[in-house]
Tab-separated table of C-alpha atoms in Angstrom:
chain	number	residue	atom	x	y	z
A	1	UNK	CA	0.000	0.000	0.000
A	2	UNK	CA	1.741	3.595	-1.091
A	3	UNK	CA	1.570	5.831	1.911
A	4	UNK	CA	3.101	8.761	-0.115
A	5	UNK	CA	1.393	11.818	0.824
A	6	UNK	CA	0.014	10.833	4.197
A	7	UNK	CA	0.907	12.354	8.085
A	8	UNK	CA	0.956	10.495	10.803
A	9	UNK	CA	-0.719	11.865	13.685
A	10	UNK	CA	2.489	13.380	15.575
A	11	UNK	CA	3.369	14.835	11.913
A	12	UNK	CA	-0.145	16.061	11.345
A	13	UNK	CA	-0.462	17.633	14.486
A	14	UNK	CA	3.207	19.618	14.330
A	15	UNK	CA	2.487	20.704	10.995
A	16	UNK	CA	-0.613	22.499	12.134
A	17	UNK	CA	0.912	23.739	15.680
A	18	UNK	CA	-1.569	21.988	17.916
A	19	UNK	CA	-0.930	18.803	20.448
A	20	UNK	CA	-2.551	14.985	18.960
A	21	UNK	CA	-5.120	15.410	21.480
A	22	UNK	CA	-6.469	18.601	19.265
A	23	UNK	CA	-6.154	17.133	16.021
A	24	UNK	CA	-8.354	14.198	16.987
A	25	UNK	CA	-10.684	16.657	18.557
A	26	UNK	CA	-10.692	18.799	15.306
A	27	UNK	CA	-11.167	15.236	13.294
A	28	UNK	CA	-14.519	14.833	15.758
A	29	UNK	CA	-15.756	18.515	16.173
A	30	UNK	CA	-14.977	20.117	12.318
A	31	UNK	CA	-17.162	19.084	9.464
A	32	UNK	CA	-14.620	20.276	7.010
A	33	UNK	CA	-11.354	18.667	9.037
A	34	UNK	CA	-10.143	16.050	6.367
A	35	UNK	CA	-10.798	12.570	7.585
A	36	UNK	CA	-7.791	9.693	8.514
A	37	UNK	CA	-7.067	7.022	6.482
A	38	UNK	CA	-6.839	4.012	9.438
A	39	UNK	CA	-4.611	1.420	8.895
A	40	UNK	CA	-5.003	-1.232	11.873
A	41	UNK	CA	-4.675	1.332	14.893
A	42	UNK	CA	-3.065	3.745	13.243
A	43	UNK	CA	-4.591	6.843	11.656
A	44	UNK	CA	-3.116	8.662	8.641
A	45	UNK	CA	-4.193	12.232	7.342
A	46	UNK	CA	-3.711	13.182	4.198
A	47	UNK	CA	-1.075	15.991	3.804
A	48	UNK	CA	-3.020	17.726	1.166
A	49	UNK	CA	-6.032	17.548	3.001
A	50	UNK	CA	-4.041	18.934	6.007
A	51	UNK	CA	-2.321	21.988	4.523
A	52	UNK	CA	-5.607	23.076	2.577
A	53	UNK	CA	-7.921	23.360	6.168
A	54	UNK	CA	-5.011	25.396	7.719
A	55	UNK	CA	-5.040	27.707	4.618
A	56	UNK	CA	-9.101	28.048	5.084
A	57	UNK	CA	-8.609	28.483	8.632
A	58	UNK	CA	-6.158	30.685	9.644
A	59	UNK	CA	-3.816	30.097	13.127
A	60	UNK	CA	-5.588	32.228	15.954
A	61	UNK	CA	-3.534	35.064	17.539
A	62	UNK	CA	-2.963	33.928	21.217
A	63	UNK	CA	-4.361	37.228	22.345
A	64	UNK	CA	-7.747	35.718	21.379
A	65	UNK	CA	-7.306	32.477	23.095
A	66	UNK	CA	-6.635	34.060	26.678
């Protein structure tokens, strides 16, 4: 199976500057989040999918997160 072009979670997560915990809650919460491929346990987001949702949703300035 070619894997080219998929994240794992830890990868996924760093690329978009949150913790794993977030990106699964993101997966759960966001309509639009792109979806894991799961292989056994394992989950795999597609980089594409990734980079596009961060474009469409700009990072949040910390002044509005305290």
């Amino acid at each position: 199976m070619d894997l080219t072009g998929y994240l794992t979670s830890d990868e996924a997560a760093e690329r978009l500057g949150i913790n794993r915990q977030s990106l699964y809650n993101l997966a759960n919460r966001s309509p639009d989040f792109p979806k894991p491929k799961k292989i056994g346990r394992t989950s795999l987001w597609p980089e594409g999918g990734v980079d596009a949702w961060r474009s469409q949703h700009p990072k949040r300035q910390r002044s509005q997160l305290s």
